[in-house]
PDB file of C-alpha atoms in Angstrom:
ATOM      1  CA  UNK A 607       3.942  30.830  -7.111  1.00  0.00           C
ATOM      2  CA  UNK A 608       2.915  28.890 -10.003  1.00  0.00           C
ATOM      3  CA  UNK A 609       0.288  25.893  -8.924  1.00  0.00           C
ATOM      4  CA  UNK A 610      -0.986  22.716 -10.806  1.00  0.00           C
ATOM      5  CA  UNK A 611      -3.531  21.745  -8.653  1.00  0.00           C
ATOM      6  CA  UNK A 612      -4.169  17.423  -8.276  1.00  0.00           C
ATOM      7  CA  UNK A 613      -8.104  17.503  -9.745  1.00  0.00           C
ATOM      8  CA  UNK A 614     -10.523  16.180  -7.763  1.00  0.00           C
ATOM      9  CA  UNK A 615     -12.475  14.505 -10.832  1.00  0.00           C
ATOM     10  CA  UNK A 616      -9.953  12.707 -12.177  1.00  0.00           C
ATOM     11  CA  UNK A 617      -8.924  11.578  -8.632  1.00  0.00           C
ATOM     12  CA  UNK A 618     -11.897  10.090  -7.453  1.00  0.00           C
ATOM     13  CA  UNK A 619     -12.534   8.425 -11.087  1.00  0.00           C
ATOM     14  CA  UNK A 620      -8.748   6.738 -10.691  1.00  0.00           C
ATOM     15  CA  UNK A 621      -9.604   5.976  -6.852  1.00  0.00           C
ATOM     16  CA  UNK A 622     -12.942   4.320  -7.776  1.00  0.00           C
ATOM     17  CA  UNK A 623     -11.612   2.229 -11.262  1.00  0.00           C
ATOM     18  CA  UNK A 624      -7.963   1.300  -9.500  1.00  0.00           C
ATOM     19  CA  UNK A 625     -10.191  -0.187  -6.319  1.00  0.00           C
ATOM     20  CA  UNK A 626     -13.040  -2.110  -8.445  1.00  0.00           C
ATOM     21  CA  UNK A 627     -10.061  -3.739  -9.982  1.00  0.00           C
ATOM     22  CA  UNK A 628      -8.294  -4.427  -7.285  1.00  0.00           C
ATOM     23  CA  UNK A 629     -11.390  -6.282  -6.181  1.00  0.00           C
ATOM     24  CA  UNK A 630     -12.034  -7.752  -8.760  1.00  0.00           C
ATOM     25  CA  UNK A 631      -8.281  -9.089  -9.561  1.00  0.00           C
ATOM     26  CA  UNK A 632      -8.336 -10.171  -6.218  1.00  0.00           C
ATOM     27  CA  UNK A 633     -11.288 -12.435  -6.846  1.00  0.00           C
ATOM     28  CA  UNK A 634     -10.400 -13.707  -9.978  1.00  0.00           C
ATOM     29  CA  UNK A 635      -6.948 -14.877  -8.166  1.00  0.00           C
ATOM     30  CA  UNK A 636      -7.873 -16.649  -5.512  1.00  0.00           C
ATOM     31  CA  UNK A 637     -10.644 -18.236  -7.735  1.00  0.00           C
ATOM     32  CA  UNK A 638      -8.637 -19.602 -10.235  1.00  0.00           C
ATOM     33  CA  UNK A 639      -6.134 -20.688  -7.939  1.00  0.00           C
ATOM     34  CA  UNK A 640      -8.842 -22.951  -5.976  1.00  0.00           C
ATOM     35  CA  UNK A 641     -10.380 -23.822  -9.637  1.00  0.00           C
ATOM     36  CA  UNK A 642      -7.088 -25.456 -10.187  1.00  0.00           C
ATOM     37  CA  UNK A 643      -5.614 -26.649 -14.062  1.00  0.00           C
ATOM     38  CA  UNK A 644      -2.834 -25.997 -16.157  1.00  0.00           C
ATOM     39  CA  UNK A 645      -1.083 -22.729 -14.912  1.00  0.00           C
ATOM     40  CA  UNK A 646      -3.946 -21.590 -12.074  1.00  0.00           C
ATOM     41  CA  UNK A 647      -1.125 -21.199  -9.706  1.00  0.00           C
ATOM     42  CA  UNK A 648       1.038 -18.621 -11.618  1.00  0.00           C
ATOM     43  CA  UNK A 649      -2.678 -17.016 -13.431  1.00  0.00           C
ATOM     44  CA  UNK A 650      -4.076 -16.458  -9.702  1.00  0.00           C
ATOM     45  CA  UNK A 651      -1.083 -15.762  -8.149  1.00  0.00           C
ATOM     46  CA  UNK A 652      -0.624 -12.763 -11.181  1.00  0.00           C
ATOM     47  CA  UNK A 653      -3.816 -11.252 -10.388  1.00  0.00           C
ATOM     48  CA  UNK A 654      -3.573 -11.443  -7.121  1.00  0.00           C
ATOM     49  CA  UNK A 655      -0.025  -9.172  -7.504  1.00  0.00           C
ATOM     50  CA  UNK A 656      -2.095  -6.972 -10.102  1.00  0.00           C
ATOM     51  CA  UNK A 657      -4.445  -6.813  -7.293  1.00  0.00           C
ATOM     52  CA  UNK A 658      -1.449  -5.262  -4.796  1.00  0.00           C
ATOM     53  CA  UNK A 659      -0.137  -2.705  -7.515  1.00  0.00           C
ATOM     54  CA  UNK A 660      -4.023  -1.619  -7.970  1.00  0.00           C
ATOM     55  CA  UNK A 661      -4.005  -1.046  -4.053  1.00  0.00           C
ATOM     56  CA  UNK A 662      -0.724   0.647  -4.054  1.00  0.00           C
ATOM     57  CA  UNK A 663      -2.233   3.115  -6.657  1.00  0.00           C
ATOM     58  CA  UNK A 664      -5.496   3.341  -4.588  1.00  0.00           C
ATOM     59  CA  UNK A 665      -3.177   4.316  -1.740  1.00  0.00           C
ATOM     60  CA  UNK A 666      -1.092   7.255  -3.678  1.00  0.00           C
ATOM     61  CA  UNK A 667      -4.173   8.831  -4.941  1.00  0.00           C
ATOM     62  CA  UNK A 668      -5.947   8.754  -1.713  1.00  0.00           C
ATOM     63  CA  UNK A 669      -2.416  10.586  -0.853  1.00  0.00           C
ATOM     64  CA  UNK A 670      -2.733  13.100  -3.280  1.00  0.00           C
ATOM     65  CA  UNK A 671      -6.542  13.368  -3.066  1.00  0.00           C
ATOM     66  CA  UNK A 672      -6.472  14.290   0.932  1.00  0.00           C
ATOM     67  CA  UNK A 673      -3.537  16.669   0.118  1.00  0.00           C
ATOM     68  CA  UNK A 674      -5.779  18.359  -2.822  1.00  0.00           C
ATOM     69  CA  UNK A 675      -6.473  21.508  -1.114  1.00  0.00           C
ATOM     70  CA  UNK A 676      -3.432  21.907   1.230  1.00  0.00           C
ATOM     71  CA  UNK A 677      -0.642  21.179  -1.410  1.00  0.00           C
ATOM     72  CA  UNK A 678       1.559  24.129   0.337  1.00  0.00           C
ATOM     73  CA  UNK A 679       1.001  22.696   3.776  1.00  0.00           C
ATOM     74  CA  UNK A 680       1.619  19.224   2.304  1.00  0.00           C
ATOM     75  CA  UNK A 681       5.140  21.011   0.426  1.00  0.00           C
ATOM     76  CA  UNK A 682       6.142  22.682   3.948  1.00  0.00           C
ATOM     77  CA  UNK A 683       5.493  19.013   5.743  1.00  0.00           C
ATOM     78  CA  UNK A 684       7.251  17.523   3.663  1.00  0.00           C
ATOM     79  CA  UNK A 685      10.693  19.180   3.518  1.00  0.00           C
ATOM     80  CA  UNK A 686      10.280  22.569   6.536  1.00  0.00           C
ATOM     81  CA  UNK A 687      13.859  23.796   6.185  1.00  0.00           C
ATOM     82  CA  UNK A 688      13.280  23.814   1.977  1.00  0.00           C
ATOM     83  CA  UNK A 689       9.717  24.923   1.547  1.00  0.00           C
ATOM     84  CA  UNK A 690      10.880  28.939   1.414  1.00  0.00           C
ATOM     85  CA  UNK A 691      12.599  28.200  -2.018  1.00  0.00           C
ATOM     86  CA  UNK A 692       9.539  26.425  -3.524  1.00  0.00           C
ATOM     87  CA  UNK A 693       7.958  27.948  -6.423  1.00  0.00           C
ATOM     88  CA  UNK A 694       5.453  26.012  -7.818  1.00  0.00           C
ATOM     89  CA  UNK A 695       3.970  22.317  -7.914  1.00  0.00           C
ATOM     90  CA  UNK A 696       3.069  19.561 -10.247  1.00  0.00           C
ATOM     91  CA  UNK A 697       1.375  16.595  -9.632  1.00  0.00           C
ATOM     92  CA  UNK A 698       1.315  13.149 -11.771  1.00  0.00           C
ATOM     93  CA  UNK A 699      -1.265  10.641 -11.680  1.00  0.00           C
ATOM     94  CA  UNK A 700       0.849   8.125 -12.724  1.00  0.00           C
ATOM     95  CA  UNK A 701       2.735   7.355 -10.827  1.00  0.00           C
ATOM     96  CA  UNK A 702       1.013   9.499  -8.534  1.00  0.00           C
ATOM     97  CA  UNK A 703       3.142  12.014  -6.676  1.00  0.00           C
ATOM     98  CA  UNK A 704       2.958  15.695  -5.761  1.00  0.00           C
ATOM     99  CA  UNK A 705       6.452  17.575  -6.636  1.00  0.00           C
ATOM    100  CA  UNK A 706       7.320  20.971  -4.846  1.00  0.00           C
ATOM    101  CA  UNK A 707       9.432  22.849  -7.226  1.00  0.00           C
ATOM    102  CA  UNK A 708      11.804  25.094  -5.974  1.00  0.00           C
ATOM    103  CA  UNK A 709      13.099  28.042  -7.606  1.00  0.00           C
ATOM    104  CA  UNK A 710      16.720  26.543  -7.826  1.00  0.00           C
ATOM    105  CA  UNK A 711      15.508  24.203 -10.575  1.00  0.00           C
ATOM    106  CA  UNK A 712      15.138  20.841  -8.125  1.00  0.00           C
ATOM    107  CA  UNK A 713      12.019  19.295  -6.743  1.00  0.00           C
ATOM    108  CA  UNK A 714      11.195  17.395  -3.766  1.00  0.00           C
ATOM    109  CA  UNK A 715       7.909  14.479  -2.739  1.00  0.00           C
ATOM    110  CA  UNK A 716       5.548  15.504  -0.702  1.00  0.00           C
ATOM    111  CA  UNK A 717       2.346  13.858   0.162  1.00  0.00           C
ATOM    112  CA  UNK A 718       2.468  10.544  -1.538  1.00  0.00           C
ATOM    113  CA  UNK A 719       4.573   8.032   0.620  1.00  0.00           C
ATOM    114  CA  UNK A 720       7.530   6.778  -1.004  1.00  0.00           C
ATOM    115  CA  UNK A 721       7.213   3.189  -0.968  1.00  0.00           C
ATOM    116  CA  UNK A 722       4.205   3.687  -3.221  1.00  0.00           C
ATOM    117  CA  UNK A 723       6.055   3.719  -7.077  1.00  0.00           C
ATOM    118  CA  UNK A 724       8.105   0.941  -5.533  1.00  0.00           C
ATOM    119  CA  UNK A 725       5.766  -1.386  -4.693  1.00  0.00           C
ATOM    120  CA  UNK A 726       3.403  -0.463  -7.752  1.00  0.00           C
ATOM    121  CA  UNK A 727       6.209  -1.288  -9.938  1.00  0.00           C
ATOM    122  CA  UNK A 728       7.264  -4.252  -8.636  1.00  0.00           C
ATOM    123  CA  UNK A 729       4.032  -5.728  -8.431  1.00  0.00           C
ATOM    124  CA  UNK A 730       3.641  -4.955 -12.000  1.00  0.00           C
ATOM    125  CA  UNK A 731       6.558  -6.600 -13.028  1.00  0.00           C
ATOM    126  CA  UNK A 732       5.630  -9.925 -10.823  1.00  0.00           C
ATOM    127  CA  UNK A 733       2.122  -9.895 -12.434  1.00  0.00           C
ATOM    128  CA  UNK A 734       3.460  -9.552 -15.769  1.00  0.00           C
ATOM    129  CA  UNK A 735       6.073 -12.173 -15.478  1.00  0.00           C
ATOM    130  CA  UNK A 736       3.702 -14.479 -14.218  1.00  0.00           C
ATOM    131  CA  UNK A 737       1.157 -13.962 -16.607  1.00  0.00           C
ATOM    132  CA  UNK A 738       3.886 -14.840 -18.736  1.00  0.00           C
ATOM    133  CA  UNK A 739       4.294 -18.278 -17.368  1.00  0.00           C
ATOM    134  CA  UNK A 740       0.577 -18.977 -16.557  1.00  0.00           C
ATOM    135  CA  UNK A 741       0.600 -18.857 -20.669  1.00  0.00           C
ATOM    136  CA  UNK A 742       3.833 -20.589 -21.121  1.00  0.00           C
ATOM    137  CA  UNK A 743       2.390 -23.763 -19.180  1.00  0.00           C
ATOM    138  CA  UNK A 744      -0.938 -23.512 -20.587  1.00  0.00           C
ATOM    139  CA  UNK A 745       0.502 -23.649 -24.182  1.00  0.00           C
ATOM    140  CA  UNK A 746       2.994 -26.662 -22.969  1.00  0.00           C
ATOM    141  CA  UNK A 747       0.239 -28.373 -21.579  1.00  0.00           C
ATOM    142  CA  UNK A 748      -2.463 -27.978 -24.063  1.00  0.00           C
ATOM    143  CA  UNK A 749      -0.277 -28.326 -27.649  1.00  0.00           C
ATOM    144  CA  UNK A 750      -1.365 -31.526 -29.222  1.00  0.00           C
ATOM    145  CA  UNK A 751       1.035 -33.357 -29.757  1.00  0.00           C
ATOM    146  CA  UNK A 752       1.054 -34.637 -33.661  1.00  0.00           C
ATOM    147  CA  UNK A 753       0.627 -38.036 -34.536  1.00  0.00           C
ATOM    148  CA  UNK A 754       3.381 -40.292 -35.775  1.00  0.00           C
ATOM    149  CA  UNK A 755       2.895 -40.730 -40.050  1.00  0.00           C
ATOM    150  CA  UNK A 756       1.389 -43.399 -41.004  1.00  0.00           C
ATOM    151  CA  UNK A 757       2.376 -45.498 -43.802  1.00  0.00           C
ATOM    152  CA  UNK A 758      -0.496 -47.169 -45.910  1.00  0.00           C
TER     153      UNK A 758
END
């Protein structure tokens, strides 16, 4: 069997950046929202969904972190009646998952839950959209408007 190891380094770096910013997206949110102003609501209410995708990304590579030394036990958990045709594993960080390929050519999850590239995704796309429209209404609020011509 072929093995590609999740590395603990890079693990607990991406556990310990993805959770600072989660906290601190989380505090800019509900600041700015409080604060206020022309597009606080959508600005706070984007961090505060860049602050859920950080958490769902804390939560996969605690997955794949706790799994980092039992990635066989985590293959034969995951899928019994398939983990005697399993050849080899790879792991992703991002999205972070933990594939069990077989020796048919196919692959099954194990170890990460698999509501986490769901919700990660999602929450991306909300946080972008509304940073998106935090800007829009910041620009439509802020754009001077230009003064009528004078004649002289």
């Amino acid at each position: 069997m072929t093995s590609s190891y999740p590395a603990a380094l890079p693990l607990l770096i991406g556990i310990v950046v993805a959770a600072v910013t989660a906290f601190g997206l989380t505090g800019y949110g509900f600041s700015t929202i409080g604060r206020g102003g022309r597009g606080a609501v959508a600005g706070g209410a984007a961090a505060l969904a860049g602050a859920l995708a950080a958490v769902a990304y804390v939560w996969g590579l605690v997955s794949l972190f706790l799994d980092e030394s039992g990635t066989a036990q985590a293959c034969q958990d995951a899928n019994p009646s398939l983990y005697g045709q399993v050849s080899g594993y790879s792991v992703s960080y991002l999205p972070p998952a933990l594939n069990c390929r077989m020796s048919s050519g196919g692959s099954y999850s194990a170890a990460v839950p698999g509501f986490v590239t769901p919700v990660m995704t999602g929450c991306a796309v909300i946080a972008v959209t509304l940073v998106l429209i935090a800007v829009a209404e910041h620009r439509r609020t802020t754009t001077p408007e230009h003064p009528e011509k004078r004649t002289t």
